[in-house]
CSV table of C-alpha atoms and ligand atoms in Angstrom, one decimal:
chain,number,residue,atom,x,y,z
I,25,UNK,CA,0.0,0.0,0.0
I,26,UNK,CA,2.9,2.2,0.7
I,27,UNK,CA,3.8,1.8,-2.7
I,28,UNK,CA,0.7,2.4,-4.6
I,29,UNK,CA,0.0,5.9,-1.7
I,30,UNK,CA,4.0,7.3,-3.3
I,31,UNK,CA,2.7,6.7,-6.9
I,32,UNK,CA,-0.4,8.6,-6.5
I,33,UNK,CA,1.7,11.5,-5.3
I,34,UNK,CA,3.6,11.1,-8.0
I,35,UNK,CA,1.3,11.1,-10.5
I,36,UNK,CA,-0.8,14.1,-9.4
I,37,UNK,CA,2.3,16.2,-9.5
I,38,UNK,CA,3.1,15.0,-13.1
I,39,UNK,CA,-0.7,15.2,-14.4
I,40,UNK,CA,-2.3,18.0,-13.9
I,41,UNK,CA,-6.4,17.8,-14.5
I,42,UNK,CA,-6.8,20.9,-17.4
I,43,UNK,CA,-9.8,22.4,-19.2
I,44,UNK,CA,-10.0,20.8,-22.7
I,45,UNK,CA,-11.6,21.9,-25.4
I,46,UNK,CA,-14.4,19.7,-27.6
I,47,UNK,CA,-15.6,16.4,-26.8
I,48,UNK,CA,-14.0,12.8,-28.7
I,49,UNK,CA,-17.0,11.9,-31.2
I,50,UNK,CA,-18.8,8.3,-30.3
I,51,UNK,CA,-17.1,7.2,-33.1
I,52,UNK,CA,-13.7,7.9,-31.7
I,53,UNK,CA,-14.5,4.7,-29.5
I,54,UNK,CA,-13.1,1.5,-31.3
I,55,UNK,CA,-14.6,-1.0,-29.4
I,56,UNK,CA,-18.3,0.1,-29.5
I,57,UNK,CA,-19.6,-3.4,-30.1
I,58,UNK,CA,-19.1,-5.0,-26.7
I,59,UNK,CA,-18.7,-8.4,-26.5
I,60,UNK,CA,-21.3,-10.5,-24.5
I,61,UNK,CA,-18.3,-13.5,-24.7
I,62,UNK,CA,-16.0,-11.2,-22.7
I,63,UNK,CA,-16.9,-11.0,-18.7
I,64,UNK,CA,-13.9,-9.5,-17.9
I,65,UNK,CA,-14.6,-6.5,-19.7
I,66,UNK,CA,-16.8,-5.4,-17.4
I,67,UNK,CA,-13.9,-4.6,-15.2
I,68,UNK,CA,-12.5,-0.9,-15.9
I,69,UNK,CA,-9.2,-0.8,-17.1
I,70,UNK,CA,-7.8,0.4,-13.8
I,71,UNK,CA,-9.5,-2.4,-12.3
I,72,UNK,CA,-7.9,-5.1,-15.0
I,73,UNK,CA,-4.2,-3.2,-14.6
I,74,UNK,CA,-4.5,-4.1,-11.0
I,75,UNK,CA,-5.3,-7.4,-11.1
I,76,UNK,CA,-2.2,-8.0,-13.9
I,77,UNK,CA,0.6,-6.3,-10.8
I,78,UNK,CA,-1.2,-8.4,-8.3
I,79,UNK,CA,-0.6,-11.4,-10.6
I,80,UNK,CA,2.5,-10.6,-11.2
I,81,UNK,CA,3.6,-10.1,-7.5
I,82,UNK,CA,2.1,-13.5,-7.2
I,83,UNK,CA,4.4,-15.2,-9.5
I,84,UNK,CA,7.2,-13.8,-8.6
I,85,UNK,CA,6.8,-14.8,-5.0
I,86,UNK,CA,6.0,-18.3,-5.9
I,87,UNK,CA,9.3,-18.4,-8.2
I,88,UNK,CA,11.1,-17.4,-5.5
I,89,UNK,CA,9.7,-20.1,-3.0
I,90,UNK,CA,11.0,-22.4,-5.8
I,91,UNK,CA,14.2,-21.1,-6.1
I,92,UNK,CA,13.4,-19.8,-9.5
I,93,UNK,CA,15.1,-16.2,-8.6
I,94,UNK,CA,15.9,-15.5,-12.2
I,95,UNK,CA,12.6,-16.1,-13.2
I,96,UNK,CA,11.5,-14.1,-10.4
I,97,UNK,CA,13.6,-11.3,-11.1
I,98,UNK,CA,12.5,-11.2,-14.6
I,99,UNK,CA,9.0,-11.3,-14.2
I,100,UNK,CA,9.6,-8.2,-11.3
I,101,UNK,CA,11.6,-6.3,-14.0
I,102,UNK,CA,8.7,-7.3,-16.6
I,103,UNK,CA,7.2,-3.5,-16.8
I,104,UNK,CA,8.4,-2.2,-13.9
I,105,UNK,CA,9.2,0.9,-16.2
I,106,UNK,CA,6.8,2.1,-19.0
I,107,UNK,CA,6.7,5.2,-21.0
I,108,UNK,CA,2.5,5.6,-21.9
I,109,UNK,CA,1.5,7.4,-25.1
I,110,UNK,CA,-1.9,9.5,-24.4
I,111,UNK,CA,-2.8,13.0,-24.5
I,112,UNK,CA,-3.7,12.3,-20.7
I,113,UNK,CA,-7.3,11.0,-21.1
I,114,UNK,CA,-6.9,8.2,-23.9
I,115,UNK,CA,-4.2,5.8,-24.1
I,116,UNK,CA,-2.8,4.8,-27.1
I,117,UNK,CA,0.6,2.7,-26.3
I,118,UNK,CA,2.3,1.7,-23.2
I,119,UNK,CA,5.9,1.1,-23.9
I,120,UNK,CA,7.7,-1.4,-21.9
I,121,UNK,CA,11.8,-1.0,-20.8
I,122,UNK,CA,11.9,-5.1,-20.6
I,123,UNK,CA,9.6,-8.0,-21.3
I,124,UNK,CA,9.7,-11.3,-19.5
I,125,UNK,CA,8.0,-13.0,-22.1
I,126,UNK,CA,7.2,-15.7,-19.6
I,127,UNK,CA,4.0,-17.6,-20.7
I,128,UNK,CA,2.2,-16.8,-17.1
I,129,UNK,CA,3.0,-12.9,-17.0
I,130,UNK,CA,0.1,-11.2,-18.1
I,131,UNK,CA,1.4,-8.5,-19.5
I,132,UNK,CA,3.5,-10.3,-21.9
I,133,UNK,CA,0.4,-12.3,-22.5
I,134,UNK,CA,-1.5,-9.7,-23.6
I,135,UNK,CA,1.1,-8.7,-25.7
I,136,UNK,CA,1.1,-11.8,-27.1
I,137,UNK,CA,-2.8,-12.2,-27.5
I,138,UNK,CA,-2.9,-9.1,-29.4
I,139,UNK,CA,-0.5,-9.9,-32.0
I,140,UNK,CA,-2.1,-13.3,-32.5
I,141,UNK,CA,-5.1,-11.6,-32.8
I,142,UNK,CA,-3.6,-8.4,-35.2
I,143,UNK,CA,-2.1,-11.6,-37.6
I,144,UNK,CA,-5.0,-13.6,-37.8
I,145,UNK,CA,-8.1,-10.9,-37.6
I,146,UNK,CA,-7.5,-10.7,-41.3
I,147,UNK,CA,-6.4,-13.5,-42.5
I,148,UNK,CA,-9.8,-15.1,-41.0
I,149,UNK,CA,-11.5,-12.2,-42.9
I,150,UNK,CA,-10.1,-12.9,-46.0
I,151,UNK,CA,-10.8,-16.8,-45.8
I,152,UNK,CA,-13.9,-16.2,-44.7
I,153,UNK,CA,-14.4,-14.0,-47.3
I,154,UNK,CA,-12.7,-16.6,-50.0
I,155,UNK,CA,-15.1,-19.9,-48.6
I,156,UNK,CA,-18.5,-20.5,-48.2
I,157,UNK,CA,-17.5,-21.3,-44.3
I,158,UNK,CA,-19.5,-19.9,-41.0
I,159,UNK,CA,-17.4,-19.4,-37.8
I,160,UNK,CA,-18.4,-21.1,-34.8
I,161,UNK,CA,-16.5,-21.3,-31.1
I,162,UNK,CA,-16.3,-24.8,-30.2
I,163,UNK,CA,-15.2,-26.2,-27.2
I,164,UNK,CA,-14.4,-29.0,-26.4
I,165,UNK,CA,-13.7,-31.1,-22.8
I,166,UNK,CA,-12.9,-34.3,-21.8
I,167,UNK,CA,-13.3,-36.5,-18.5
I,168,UNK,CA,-11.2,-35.9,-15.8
I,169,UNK,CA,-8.4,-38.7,-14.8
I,170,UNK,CA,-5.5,-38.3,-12.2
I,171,UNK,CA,-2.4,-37.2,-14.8
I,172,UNK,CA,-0.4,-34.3,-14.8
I,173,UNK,CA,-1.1,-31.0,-17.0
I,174,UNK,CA,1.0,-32.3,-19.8
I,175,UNK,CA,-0.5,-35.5,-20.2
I,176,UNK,CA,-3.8,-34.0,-19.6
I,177,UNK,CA,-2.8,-31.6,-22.8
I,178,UNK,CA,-1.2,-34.4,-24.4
I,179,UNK,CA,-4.5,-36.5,-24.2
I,180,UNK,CA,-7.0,-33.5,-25.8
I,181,UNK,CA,-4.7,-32.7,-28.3
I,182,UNK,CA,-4.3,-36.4,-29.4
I,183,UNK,CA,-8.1,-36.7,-29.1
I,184,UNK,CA,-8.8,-33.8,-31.6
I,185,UNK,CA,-6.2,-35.2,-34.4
I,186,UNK,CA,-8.5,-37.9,-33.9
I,187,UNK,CA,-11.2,-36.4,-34.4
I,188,UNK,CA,-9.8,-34.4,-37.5
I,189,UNK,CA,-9.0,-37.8,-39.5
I,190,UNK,CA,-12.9,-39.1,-39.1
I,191,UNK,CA,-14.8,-38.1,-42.4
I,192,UNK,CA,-17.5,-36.3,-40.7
I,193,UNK,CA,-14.9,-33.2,-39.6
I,194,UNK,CA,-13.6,-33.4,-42.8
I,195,UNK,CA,-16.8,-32.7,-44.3
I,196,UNK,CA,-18.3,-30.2,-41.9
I,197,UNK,CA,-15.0,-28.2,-41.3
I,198,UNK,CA,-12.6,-26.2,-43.7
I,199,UNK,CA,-10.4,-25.8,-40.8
I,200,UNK,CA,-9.7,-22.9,-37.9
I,201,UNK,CA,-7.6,-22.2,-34.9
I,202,UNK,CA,-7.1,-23.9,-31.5
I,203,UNK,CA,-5.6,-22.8,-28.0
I,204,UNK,CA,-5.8,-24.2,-24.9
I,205,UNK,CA,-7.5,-23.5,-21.5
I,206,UNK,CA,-6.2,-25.4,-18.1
I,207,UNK,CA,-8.4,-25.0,-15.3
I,208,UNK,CA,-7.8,-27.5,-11.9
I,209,UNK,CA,-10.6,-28.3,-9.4
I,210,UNK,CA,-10.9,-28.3,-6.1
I,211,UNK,CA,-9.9,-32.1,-5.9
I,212,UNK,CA,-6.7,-30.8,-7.7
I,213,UNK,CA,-7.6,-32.8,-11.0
I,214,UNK,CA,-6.8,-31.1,-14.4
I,215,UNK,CA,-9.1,-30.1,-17.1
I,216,UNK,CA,-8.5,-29.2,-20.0
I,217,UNK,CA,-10.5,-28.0,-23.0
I,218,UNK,CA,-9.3,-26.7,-26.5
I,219,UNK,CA,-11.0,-23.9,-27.6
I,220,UNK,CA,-11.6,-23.9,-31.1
I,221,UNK,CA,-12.5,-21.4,-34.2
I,222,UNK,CA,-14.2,-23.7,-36.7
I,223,UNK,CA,-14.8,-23.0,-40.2
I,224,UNK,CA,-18.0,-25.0,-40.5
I,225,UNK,CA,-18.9,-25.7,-44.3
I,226,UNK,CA,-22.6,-26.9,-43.6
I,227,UNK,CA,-24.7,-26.8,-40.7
I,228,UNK,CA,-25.1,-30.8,-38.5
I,229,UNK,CA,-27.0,-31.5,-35.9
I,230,UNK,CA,-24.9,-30.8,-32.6
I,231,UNK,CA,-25.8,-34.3,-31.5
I,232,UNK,CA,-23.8,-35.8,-34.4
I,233,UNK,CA,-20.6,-34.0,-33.4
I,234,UNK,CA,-20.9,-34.8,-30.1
I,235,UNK,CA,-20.9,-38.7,-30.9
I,236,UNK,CA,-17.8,-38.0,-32.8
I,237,UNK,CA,-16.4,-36.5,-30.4
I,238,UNK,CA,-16.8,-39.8,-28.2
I,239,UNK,CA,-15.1,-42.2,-30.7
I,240,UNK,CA,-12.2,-39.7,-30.7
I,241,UNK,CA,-12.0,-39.4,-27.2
I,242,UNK,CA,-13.2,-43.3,-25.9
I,243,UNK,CA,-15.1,-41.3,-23.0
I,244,UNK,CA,-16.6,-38.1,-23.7
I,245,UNK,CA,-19.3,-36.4,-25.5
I,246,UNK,CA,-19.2,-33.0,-24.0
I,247,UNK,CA,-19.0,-30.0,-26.0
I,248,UNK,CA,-19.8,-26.7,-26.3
I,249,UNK,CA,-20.8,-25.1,-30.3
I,250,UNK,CA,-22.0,-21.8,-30.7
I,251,UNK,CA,-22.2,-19.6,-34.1
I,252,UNK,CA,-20.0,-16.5,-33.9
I,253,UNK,CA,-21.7,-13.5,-34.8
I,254,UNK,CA,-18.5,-11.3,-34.7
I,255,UNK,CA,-15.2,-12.7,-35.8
I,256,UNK,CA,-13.1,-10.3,-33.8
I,257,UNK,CA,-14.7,-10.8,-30.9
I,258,UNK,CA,-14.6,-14.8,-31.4
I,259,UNK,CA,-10.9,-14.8,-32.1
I,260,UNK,CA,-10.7,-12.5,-28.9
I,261,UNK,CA,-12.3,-15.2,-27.0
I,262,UNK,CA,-10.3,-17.7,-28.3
I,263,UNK,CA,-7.3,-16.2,-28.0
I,264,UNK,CA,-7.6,-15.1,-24.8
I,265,UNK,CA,-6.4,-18.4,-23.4
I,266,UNK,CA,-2.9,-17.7,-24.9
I,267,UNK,CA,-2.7,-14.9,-22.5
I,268,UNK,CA,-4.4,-16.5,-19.4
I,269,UNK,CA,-4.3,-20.2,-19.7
I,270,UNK,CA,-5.1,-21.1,-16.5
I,271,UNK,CA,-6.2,-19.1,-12.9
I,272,UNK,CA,-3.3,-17.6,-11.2
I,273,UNK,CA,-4.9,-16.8,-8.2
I,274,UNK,CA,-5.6,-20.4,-7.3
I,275,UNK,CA,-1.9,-21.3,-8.3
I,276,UNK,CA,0.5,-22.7,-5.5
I,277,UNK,CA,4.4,-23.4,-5.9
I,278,UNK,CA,3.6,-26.7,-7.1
I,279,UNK,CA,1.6,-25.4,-10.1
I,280,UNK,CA,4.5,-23.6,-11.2
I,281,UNK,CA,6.9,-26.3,-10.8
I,282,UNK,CA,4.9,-28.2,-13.2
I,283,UNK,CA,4.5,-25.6,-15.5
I,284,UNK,CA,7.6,-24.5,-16.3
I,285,UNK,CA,7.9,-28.3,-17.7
I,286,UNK,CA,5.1,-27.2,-19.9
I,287,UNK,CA,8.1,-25.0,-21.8
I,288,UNK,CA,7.6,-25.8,-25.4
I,289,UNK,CA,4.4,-27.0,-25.1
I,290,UNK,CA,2.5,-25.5,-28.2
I,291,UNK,CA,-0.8,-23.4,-26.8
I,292,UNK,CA,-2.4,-22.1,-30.2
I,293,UNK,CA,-2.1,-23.3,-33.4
I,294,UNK,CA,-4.3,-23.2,-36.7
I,295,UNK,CA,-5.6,-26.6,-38.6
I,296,UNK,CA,-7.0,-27.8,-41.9
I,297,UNK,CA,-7.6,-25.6,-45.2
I,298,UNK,CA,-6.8,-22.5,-43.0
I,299,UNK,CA,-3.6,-23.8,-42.0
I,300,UNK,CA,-2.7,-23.9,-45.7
I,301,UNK,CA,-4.2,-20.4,-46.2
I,302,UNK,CA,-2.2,-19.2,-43.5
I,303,UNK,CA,0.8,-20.1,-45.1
I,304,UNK,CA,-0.2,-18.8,-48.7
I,305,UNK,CA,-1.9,-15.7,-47.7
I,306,UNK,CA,-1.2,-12.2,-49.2
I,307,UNK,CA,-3.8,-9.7,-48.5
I,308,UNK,CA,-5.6,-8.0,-51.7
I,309,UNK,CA,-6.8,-4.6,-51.9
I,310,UNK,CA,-10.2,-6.1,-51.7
I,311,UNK,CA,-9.4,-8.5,-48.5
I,312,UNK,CA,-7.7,-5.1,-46.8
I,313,UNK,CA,-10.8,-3.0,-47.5
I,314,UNK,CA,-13.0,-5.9,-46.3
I,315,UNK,CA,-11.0,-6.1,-43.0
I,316,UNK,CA,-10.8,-2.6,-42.1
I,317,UNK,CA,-8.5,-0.3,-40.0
I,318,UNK,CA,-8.7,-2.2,-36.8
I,319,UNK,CA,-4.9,-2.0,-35.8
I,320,UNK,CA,-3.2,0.3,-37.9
I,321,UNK,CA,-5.4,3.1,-36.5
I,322,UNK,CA,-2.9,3.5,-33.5
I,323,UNK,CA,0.1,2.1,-34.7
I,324,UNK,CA,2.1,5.3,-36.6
I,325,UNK,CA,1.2,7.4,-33.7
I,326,UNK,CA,3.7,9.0,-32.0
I,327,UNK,CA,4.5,11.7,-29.3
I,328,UNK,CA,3.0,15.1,-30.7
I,329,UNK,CA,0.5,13.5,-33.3
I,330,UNK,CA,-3.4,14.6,-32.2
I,331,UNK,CA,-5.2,12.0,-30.4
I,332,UNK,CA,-7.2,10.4,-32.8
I,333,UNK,CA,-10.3,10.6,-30.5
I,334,UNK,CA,-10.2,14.0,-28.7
I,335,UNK,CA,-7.5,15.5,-31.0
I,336,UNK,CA,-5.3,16.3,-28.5
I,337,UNK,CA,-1.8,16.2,-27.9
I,338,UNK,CA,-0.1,13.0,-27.4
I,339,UNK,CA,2.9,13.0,-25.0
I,340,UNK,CA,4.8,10.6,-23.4
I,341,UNK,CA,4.3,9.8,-19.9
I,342,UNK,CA,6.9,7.9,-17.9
I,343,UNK,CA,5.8,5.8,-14.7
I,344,UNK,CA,6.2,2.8,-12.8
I,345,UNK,CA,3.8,0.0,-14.1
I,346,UNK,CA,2.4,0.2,-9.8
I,347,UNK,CA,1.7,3.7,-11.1
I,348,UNK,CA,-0.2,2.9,-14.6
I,349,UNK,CA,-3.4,1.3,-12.4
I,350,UNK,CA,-4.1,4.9,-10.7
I,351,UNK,CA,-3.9,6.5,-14.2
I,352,UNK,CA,-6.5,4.8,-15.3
I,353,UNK,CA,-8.9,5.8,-12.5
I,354,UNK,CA,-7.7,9.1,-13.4
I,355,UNK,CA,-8.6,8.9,-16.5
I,356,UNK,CA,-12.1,6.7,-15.7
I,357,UNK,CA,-12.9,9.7,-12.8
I,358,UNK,CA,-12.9,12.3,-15.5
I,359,UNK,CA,-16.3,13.2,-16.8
I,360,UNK,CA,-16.2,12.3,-20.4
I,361,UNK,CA,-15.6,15.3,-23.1
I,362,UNK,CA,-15.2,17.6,-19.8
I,363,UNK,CA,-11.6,17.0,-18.3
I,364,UNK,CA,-8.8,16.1,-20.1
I,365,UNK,CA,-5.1,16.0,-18.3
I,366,UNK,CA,-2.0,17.0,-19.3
I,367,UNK,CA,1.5,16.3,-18.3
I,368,UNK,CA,3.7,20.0,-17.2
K,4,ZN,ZN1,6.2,-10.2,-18.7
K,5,ZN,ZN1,-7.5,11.8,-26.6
């Protein structure tokens, strides 16, 4: 707490609450759509930045109780500086000093979420747009046995090749992506489910999956299929596993042990015809108009460009990443289009 009291100081000396002058158009807001798949979104962003440090502080203690100090250290360093790109009420970039680029640290996760999702968004688009395919988020489980997380992986991912030779996949599915969620219950058994972006070709009856499913797997039928309306938001979803594959919070020093045997343990990976578009694909004019500016919107800004929602200033602002949480309720305090804040 003593901490996070210093940084507020620090920050209210630095940022200054000003007048500013117009108010960012509702367009200005990317992310207008909401996402009913996303929960966490109902967090603020203030709320979600804490909950990252907390995690972090987690890790590194638990690293430490295993004698991993390096890893400790790095996941400590992971951060600890950032310079933030905003014109102190929208953020654009938060620029890390060092990266850990540990598979747990979810900062780095993030990171890595949003790349997967700024190199797939369009290839998706554009196959989507190429094939007579309609995207559905499938998920699939299997029954719980007393193994480890790596054979509990092993034993999905073996399932779902499976599952990918029988004829009826083939014929129902052009392919898609696939990551992997671990979750452990309170009888410390693993499960594991593979989350899955399907390119479905023709419409089945759920039931008929759900039988192939349990002469892939010997023992289970259970699976979730829905239709995604949205393919951003389903490849968010998906993706969002890469960057939080299990629940820190309920993660003891044994946990971590066993992870870091998880090292090259693959967590996403694409399948089937899109694999093979992956490879191939070259976006068109056409596929680039089709998928739109989502990314590239913030990614030539740079300090003393206009905000491209308010049209203010953008600056960089140097802090602490303990400090980057209080920004944010800075910035969430402000009445929107009223108070803008600005660094002297
Ligand atoms: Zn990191
Ligand atoms: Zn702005």
């Amino acid at each position: 707490m003593r901490n996070l009291s210093l940084s507020t100081d620090l920050i209210s000396r630095q940022v200054q609450p000003v007048k500013s002058q117009g108010k960012p158009s509702a367009s200005a807001y990317l992310d207008t759509r909401g996402t009913k798949s996303q929960r966490e979104s109902k967090r603020t962003r203030s709320q979600r930045a804490r909950e990252r440090l907390q995690t972090k502080e987690h890790l590194a203690r638990l690293a430490v109780g295993i004698h991993e100090v390096e890893l400790a250290e790095k996941i400590e360093r992971c951060h600890s500086r950032i310079s933030v790109l905003t014109c102190g009420r929208h953020i654009h970039r938060v620029m890390p000093n060092f990266t850990c680029e540990f598979r747990l640290c979810p900062d780095c996760g993030r990171r890595r979420s949003r790349k997967l999702q700024s190199k797939y968004l369009p290839i998706m688009s554009a196959f989507m747009l190429h094939n007579k395919v309609t995207p559905v988020h499938l998920v699939l489980t299997q029954t719980h046995r007393k193994e480890n997380r790596k054979q509990s992986a092993k034993r999905i991912k073996d399932s779902f090749t499976r599952l990918q030779r029988r004829s009826f996949w083939k014929n129902h599915f052009k392919g898609g992506t696939w990551s992997l969620e671990f979750t452990k219950d309170k009888n410390g058994l693993h499960h594991t489910h593979l989350h899955i972006v399907g390119f479905r070709r023709s419409f089945f009856a759920v039931e008929l999956l759900r039988g192939e499913w349990l002469a892939a797997t010997g023992d289970s039928h259970v699976l979730n299929l829905k239709r995604i309306e949205d393919i951003a938001a389903g490849l968010r979803e998906v993706v969002k596993y890469v960057s939080k594959p299990l629940d820190i919070r309920r993660f003891g020093a044994e946990d971590l042990r066993e992870f870091l045997k998880l090292k090259n343990m693959r967590m996403f990976g694409t399948f089937g015809e899109f694999r093979d578009f992956c490879t191939t694909f070259e976006p068109s004019d056409n596929d680039a108009a089709e998928v739109g500016e989502l990314e590239s919107f913030s990614r030539d800004l740079v300090e003393g460009c206009a905000c491209p929602q308010c049209n203010e200033p953008l600056f960089d602002l140097r802090m602490s990443n303990k400090e980057l949480p209080q920004f944010y309720e800075q910035i969430e305090s402000s009445p929107p289009g009223k108070v803008g804040m600005r660094w002297n």
